[in-house]
Tab-separated table of N, CA and C in Angstrom:
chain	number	residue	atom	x	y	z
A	264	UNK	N	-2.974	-7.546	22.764
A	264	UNK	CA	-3.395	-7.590	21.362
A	264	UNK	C	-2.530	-6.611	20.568
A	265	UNK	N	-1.556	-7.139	19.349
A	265	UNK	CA	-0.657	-6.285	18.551
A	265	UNK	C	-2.165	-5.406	17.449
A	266	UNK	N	-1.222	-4.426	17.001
A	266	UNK	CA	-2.140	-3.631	15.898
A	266	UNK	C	-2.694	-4.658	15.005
A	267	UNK	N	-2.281	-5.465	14.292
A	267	UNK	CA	-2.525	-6.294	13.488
A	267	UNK	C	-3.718	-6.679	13.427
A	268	UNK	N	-3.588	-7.140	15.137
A	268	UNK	CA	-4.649	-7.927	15.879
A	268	UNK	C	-6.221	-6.985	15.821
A	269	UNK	N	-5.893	-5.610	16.377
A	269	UNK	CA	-6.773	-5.145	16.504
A	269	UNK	C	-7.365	-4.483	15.256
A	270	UNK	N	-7.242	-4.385	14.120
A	270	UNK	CA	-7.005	-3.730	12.748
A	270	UNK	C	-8.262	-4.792	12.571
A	271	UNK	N	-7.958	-6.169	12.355
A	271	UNK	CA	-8.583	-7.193	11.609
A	271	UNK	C	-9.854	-7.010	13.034
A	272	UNK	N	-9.954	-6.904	14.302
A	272	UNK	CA	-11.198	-6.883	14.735
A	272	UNK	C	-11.985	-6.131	14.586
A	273	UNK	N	-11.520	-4.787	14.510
A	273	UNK	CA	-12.355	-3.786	13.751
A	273	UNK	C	-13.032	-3.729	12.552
A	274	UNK	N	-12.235	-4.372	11.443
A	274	UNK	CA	-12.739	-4.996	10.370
A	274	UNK	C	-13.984	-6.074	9.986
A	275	UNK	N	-13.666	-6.666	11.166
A	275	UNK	CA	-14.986	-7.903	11.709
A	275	UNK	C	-16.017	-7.266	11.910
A	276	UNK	N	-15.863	-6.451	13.151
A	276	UNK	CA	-16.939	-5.634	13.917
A	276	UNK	C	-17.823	-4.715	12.854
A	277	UNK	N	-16.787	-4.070	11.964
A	277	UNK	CA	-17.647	-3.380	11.036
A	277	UNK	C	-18.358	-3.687	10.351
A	278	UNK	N	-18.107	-5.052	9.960
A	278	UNK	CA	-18.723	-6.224	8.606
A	278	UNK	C	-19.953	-6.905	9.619
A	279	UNK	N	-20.052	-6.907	10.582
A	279	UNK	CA	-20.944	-8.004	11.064
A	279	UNK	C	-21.805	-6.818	11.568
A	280	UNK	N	-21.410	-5.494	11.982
A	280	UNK	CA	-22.680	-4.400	12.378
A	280	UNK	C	-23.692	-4.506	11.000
A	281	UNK	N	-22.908	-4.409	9.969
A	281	UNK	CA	-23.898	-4.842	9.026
A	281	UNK	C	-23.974	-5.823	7.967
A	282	UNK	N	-24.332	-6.924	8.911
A	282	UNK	CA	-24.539	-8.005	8.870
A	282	UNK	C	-24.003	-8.962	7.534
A	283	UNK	N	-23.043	-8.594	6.762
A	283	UNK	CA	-22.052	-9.329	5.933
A	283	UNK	C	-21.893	-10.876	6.862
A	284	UNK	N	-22.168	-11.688	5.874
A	284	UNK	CA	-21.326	-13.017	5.865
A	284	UNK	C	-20.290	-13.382	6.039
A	285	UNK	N	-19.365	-13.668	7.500
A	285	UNK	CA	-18.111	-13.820	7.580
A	285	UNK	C	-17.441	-15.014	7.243
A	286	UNK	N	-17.248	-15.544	5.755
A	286	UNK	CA	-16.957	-17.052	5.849
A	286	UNK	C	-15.565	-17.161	5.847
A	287	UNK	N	-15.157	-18.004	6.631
A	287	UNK	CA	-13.728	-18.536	6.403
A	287	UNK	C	-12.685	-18.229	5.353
A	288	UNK	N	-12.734	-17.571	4.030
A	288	UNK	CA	-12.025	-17.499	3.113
A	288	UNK	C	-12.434	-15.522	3.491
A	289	UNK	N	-13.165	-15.245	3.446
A	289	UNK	CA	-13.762	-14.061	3.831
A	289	UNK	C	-12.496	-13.250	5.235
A	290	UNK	N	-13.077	-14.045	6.028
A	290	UNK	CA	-11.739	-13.642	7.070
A	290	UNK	C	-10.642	-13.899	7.236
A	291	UNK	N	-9.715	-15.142	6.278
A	291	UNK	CA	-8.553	-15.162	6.309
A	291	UNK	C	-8.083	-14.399	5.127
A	292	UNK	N	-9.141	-13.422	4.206
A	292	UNK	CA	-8.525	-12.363	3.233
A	292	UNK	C	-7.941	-11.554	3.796
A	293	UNK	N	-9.290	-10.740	4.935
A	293	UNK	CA	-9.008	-9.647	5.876
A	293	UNK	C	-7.736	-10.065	6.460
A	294	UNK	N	-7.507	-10.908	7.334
A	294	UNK	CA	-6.241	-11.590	7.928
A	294	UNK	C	-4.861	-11.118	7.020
A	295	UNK	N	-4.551	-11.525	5.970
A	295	UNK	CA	-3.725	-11.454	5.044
A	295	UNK	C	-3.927	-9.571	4.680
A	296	UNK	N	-4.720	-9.027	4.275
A	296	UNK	CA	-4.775	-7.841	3.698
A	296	UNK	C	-4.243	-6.841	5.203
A	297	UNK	N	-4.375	-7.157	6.331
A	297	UNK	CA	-3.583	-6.651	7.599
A	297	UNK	C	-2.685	-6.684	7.639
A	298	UNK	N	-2.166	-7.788	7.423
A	298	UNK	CA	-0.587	-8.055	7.420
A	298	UNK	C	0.167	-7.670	6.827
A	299	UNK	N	-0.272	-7.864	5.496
A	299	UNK	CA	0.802	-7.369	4.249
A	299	UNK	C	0.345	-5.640	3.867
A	300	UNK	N	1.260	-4.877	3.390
A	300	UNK	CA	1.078	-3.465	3.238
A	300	UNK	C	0.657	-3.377	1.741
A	301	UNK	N	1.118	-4.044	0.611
A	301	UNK	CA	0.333	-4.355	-0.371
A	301	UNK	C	0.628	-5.657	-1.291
A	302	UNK	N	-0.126	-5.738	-1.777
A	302	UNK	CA	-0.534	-7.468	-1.942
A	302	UNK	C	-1.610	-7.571	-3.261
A	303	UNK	N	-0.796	-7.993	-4.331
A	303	UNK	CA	-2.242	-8.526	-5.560
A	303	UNK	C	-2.900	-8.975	-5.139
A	304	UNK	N	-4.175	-9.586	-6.186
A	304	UNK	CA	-5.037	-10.878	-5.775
A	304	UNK	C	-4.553	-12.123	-6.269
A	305	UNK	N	-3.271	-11.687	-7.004
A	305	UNK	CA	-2.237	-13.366	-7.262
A	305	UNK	C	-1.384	-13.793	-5.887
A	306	UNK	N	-0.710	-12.861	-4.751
A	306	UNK	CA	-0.466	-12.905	-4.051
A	306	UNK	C	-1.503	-13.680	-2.774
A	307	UNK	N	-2.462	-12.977	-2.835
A	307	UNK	CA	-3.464	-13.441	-1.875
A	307	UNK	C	-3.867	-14.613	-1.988
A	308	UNK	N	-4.337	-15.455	-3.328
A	308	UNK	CA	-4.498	-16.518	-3.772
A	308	UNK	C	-3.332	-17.441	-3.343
A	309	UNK	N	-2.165	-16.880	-3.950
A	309	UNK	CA	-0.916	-17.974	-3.107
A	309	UNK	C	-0.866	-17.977	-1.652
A	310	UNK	N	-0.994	-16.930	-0.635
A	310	UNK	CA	-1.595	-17.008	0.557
A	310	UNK	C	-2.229	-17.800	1.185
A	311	UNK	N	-3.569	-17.726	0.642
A	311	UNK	CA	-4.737	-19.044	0.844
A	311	UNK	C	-4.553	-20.183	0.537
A	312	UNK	N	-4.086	-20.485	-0.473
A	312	UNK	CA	-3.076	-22.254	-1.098
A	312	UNK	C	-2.932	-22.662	-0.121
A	313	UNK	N	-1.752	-21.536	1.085
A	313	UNK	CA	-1.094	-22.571	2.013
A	313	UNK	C	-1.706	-22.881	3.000
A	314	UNK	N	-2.754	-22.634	3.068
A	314	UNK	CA	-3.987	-22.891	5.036
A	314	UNK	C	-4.940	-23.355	3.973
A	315	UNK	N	-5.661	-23.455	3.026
A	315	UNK	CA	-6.756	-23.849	2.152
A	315	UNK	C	-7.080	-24.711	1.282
A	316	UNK	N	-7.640	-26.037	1.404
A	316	UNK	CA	-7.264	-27.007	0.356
A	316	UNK	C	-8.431	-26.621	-1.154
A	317	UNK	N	-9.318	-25.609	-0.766
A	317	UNK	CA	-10.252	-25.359	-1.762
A	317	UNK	C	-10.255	-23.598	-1.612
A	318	UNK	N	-9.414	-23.213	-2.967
A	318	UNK	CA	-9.803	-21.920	-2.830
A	318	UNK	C	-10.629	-21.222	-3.894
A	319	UNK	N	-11.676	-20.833	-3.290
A	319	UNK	CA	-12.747	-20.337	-5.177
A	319	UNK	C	-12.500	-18.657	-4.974
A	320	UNK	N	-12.022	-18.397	-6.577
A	320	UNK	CA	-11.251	-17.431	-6.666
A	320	UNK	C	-12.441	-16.395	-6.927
A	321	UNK	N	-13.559	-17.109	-7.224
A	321	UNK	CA	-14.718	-15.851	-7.270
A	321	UNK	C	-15.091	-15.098	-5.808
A	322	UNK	N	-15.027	-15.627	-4.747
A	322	UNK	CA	-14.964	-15.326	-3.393
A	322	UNK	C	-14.096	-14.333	-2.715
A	323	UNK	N	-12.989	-14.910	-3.368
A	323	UNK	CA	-11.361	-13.445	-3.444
A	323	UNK	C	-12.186	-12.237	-3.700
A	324	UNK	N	-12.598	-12.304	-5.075
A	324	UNK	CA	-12.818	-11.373	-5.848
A	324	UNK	C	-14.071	-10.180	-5.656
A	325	UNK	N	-15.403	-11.170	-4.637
A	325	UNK	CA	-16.006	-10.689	-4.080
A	325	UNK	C	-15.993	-9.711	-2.681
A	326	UNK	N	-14.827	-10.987	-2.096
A	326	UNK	CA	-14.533	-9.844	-0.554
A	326	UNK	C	-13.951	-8.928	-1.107
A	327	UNK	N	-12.733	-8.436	-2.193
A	327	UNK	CA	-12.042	-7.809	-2.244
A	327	UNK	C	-12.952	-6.462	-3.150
A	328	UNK	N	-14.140	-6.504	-3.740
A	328	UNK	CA	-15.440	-5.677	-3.658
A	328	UNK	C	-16.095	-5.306	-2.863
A	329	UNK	N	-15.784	-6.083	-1.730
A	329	UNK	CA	-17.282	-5.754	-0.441
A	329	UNK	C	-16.075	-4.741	0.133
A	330	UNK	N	-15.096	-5.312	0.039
A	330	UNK	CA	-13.745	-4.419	1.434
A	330	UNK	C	-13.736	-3.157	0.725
A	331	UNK	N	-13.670	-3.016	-0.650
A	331	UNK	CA	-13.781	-1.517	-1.404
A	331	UNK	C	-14.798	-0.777	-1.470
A	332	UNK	N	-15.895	-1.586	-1.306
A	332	UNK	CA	-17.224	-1.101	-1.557
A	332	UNK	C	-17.329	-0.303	-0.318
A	333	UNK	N	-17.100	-0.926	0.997
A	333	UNK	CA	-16.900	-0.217	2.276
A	333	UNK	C	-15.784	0.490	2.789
A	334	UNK	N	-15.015	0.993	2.048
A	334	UNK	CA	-14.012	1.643	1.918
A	334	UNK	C	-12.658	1.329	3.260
A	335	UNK	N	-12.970	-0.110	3.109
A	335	UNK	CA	-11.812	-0.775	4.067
A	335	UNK	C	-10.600	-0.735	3.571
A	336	UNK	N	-10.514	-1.155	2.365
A	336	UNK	CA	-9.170	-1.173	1.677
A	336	UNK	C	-9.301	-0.550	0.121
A	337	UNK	N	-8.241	-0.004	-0.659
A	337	UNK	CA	-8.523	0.727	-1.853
A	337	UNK	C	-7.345	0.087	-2.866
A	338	UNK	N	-7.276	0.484	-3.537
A	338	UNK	CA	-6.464	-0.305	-4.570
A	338	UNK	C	-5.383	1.012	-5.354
A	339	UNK	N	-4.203	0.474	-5.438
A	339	UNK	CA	-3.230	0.744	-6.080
A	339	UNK	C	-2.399	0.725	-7.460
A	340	UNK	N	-2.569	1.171	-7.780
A	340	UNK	CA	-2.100	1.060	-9.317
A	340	UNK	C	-0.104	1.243	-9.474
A	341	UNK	N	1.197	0.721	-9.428
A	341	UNK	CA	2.206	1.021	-9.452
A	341	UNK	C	2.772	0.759	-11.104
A	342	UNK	N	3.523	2.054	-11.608
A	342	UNK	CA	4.341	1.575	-12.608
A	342	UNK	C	2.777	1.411	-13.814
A	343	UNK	N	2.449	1.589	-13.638
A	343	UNK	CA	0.594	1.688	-14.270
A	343	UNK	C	0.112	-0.128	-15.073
A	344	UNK	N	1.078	-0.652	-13.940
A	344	UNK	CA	0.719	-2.197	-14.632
A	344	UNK	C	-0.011	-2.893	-13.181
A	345	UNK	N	0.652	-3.420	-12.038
A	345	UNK	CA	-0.138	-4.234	-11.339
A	345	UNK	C	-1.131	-3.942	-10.431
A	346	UNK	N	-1.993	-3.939	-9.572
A	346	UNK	CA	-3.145	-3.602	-8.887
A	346	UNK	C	-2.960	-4.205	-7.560
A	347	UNK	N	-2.636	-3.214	-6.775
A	347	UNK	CA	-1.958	-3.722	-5.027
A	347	UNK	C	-3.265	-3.346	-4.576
A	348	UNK	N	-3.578	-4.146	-3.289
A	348	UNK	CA	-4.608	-3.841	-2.316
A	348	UNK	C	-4.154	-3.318	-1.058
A	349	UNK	N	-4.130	-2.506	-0.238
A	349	UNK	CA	-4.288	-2.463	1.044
A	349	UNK	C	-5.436	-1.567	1.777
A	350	UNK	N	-5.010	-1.521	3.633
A	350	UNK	CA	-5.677	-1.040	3.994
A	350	UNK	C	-6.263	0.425	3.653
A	351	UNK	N	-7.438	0.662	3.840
A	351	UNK	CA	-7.425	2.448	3.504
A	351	UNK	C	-7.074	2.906	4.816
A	352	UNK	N	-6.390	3.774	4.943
A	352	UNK	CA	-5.461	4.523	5.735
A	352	UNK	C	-5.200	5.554	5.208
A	353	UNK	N	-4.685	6.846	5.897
A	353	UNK	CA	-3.771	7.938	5.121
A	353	UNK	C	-2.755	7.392	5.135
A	354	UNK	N	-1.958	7.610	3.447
A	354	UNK	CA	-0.712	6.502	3.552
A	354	UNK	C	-0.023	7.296	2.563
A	355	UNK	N	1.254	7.591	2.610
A	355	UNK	CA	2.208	8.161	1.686
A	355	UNK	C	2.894	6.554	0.988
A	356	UNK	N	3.405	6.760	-0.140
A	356	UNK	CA	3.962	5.511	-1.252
A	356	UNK	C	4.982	6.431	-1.915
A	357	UNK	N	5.980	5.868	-1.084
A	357	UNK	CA	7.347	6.705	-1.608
A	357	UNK	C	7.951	5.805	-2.813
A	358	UNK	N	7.722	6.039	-4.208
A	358	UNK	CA	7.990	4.921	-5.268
A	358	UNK	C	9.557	5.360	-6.330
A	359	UNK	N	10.340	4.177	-6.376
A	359	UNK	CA	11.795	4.503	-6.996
A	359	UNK	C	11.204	4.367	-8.402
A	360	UNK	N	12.049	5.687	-8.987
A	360	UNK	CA	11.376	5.849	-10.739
A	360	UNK	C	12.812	4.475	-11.006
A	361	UNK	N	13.877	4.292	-10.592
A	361	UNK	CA	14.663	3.342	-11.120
A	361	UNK	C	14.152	1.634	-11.049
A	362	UNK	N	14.029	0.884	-9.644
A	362	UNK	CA	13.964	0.125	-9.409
A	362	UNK	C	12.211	-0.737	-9.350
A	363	UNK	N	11.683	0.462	-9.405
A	363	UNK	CA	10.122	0.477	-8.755
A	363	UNK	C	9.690	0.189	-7.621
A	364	UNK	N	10.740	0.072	-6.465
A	364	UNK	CA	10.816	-0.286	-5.116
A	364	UNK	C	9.754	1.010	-4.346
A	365	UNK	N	8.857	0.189	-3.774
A	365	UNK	CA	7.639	1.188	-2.955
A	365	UNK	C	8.254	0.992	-1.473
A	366	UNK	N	8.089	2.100	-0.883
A	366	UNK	CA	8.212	2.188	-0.091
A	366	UNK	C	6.920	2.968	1.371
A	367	UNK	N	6.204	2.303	1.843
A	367	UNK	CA	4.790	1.874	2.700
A	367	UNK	C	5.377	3.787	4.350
A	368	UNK	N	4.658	4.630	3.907
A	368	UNK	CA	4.979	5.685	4.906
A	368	UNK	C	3.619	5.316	5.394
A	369	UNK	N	3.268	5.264	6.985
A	369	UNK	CA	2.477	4.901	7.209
A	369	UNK	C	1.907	6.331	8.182
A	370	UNK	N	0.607	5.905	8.634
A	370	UNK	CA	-0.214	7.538	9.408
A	370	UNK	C	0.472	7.876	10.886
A	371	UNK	N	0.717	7.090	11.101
A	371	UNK	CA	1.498	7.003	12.792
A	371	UNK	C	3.144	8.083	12.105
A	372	UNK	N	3.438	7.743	11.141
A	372	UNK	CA	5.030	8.179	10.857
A	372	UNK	C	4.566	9.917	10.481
A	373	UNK	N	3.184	10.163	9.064
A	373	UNK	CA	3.058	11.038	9.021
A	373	UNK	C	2.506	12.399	10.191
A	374	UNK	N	1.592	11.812	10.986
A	374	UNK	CA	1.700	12.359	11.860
A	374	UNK	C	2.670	13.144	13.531
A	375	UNK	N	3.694	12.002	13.250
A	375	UNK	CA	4.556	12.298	13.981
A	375	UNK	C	5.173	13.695	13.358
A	376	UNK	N	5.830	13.389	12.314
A	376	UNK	CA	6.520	14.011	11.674
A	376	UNK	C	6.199	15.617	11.301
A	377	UNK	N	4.643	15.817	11.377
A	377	UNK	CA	3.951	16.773	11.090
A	377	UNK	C	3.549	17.502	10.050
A	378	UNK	N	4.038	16.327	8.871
A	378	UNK	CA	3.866	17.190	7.712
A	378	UNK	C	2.667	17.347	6.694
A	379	UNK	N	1.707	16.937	7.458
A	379	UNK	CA	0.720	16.835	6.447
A	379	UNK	C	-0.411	17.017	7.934
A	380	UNK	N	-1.155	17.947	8.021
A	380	UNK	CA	-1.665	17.673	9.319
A	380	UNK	C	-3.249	17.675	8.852
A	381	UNK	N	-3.942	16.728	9.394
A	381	UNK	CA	-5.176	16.453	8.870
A	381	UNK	C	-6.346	17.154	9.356
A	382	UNK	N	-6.076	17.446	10.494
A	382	UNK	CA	-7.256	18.851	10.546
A	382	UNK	C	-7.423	20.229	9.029
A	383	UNK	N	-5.839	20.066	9.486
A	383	UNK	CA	-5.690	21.248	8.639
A	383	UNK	C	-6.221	21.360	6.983
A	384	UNK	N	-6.076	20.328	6.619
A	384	UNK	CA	-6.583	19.844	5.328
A	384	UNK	C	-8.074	19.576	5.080
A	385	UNK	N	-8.613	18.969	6.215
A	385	UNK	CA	-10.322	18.994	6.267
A	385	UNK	C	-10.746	19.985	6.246
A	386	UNK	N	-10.289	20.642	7.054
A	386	UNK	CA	-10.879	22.516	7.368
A	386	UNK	C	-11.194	22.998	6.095
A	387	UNK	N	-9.896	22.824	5.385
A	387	UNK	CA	-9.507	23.715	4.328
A	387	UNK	C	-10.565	23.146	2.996
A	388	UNK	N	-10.670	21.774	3.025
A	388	UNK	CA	-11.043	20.999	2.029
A	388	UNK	C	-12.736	21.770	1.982
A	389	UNK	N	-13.241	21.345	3.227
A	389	UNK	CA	-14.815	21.567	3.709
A	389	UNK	C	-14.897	23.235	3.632
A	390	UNK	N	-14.416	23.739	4.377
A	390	UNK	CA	-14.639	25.157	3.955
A	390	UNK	C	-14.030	26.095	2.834
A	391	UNK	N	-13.126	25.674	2.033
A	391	UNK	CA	-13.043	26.432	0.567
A	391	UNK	C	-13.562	25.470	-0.508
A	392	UNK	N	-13.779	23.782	-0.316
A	392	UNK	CA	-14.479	23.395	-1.750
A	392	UNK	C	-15.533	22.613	-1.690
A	393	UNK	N	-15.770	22.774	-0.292
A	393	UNK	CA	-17.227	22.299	0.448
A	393	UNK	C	-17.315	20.546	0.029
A	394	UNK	N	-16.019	20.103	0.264
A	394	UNK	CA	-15.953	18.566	0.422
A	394	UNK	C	-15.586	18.159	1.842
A	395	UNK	N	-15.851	16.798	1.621
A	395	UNK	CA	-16.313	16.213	3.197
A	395	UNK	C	-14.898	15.361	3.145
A	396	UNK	N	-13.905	15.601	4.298
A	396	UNK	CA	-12.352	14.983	3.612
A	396	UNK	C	-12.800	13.119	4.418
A	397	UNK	N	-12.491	12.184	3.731
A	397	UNK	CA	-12.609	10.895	4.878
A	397	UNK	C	-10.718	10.367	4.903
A	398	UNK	N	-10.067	10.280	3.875
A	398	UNK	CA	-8.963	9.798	4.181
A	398	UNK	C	-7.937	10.593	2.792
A	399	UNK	N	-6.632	10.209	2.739
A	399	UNK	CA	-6.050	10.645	1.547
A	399	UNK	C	-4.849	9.910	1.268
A	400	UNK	N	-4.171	9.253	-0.391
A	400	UNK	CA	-3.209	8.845	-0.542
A	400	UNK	C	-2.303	9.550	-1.212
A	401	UNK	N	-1.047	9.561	-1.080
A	401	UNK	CA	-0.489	10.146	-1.867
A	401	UNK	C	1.225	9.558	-2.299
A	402	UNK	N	1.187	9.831	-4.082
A	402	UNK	CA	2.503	8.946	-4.176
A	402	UNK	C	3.599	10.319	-4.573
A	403	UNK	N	4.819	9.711	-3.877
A	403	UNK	CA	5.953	10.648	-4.448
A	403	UNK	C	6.835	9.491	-5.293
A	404	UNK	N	7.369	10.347	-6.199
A	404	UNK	CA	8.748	9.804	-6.771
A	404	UNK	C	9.767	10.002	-6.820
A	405	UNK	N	10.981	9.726	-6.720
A	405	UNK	CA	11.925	9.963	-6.754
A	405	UNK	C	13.461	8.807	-6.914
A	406	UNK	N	14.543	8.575	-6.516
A	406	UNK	CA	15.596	7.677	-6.665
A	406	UNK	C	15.717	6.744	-5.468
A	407	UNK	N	15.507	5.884	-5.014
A	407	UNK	CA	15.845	4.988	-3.643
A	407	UNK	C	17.570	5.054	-3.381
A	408	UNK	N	17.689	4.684	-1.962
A	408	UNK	CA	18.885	5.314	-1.768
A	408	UNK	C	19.692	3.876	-2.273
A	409	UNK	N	19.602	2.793	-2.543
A	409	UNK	CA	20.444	1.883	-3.421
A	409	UNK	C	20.362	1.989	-4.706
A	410	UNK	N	19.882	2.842	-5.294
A	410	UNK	CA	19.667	2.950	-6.596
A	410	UNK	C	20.514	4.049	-7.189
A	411	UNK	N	20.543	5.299	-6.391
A	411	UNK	CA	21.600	6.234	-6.137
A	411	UNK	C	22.975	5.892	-5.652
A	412	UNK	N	23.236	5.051	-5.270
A	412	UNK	CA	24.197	4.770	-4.808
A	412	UNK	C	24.856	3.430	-6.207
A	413	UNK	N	23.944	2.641	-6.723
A	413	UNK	CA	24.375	2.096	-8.273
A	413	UNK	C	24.913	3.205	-9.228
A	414	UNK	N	23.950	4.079	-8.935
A	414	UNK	CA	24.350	5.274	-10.488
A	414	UNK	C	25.395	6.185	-10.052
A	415	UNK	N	25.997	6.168	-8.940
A	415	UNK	CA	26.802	6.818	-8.374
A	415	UNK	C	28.019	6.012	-9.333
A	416	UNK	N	28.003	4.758	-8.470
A	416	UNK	CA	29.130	3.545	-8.673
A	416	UNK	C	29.389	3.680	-10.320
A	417	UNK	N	28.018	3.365	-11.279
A	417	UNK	CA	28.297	3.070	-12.921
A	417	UNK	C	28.893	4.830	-12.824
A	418	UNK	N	28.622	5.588	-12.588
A	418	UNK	CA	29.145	7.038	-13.408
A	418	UNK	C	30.845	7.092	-12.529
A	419	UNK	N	31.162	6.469	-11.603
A	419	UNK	CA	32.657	6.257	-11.351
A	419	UNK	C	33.293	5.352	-11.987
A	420	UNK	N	32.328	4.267	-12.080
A	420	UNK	CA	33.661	3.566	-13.286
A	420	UNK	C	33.321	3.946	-14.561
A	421	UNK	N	32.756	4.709	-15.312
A	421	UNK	CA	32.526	4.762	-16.884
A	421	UNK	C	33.607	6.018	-16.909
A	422	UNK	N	33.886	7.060	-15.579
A	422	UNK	CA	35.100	8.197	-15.818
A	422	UNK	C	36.096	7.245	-15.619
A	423	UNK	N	36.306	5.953	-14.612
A	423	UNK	CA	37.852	6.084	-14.510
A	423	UNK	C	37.741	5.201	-16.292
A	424	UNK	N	36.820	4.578	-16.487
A	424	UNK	CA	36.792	4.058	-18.208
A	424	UNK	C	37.683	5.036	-18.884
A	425	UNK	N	36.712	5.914	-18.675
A	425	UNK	CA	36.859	7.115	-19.709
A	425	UNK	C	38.987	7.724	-19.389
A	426	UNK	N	38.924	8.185	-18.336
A	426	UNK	CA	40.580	8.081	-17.797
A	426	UNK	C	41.715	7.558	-18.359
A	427	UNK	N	41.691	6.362	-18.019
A	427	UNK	CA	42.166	4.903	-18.580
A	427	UNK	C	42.256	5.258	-20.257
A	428	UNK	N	41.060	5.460	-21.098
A	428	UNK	CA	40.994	5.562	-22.070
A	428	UNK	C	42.186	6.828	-22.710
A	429	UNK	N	42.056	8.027	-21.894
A	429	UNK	CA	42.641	9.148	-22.412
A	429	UNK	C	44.306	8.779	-21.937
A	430	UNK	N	44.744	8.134	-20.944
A	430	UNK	CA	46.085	7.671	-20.655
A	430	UNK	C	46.906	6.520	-21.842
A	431	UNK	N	45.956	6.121	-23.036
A	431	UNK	CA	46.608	4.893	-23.679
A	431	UNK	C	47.114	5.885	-24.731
């Protein structure tokens, strides 16, 4: 069984301990919201089109309340216009101020890496502001490395422009 696999059974298991309705449009949301790292509810809808000859979009709209309501998945705001869904996870969102290209750091990477260590932060959270930590997101910004590498390129040809210009 890949992660994927086991992500979406856990998801089941949790929904049916208390006793949620698993209908068919219900679990091929979950299905889709595993897979993809983030995903509108225009996305998801085109999703379902292709396995679904009847999709009622009030149903979307409901699982995608019950999954928040139970703090399965949380919602994203990018560029302060569209509304991404994914899993709740501790998840870093490395976002290009140029391109708006997100980039998905996931808990397996942060933890390796060591830079954010989650004991350490509960401790701290619970015993200096007497909150109870359950998960955390966090976005950075900065330039993507093709985007840096465009503004590199335009600021070499606008000098040899500029060059060219002072040689006539």
């Amino acid at each position: 069984m890949n992660e994927n696999q086991k992500q979406y059974q856990q998801i089941i298991k949790k929904l049916q301990e208390k006793d949620y309705r698993l209908t068919d449009i219900r679990k091929a949301v979950i299905e889709i919201l595993v897979v993809k790292k983030h995903i509108s509810i225009n996305d998801i809808i085109i999703e379902l089109k292709k396995t679904h000859n009847i999709v009622n979009i009030m149903s979307i709209y409901n699982t995608i309340d019950l999954l928040m309501d139970e703090h399965i998945i949380h919602a994203n705001v990018f560029d302060n216009k569209q509304i991404f869904y994914e899993l709740s996870d501790n998840i870093i969102h490395v976002v290009c101020n140029i391109c708006h290209k997100i980039i998905h750091v996931d808990n397996k990477v942060i933890i390796d890496a060591n830079f954010l260590v989650e004991d350490k932060l509960s401790s701290f959270l619970l015993r200096d502001k007497n909150f109870l930590f359950s998960h955390y997101k966090l976005e950075v910004h900065g330039i993507c490395s093709d985007c840096r590498k465009n503004t590199q390129k335009t600021r070499q040809k606008a000098e040899k422009e500029e060059q060219w210009k002072n040689l006539k």
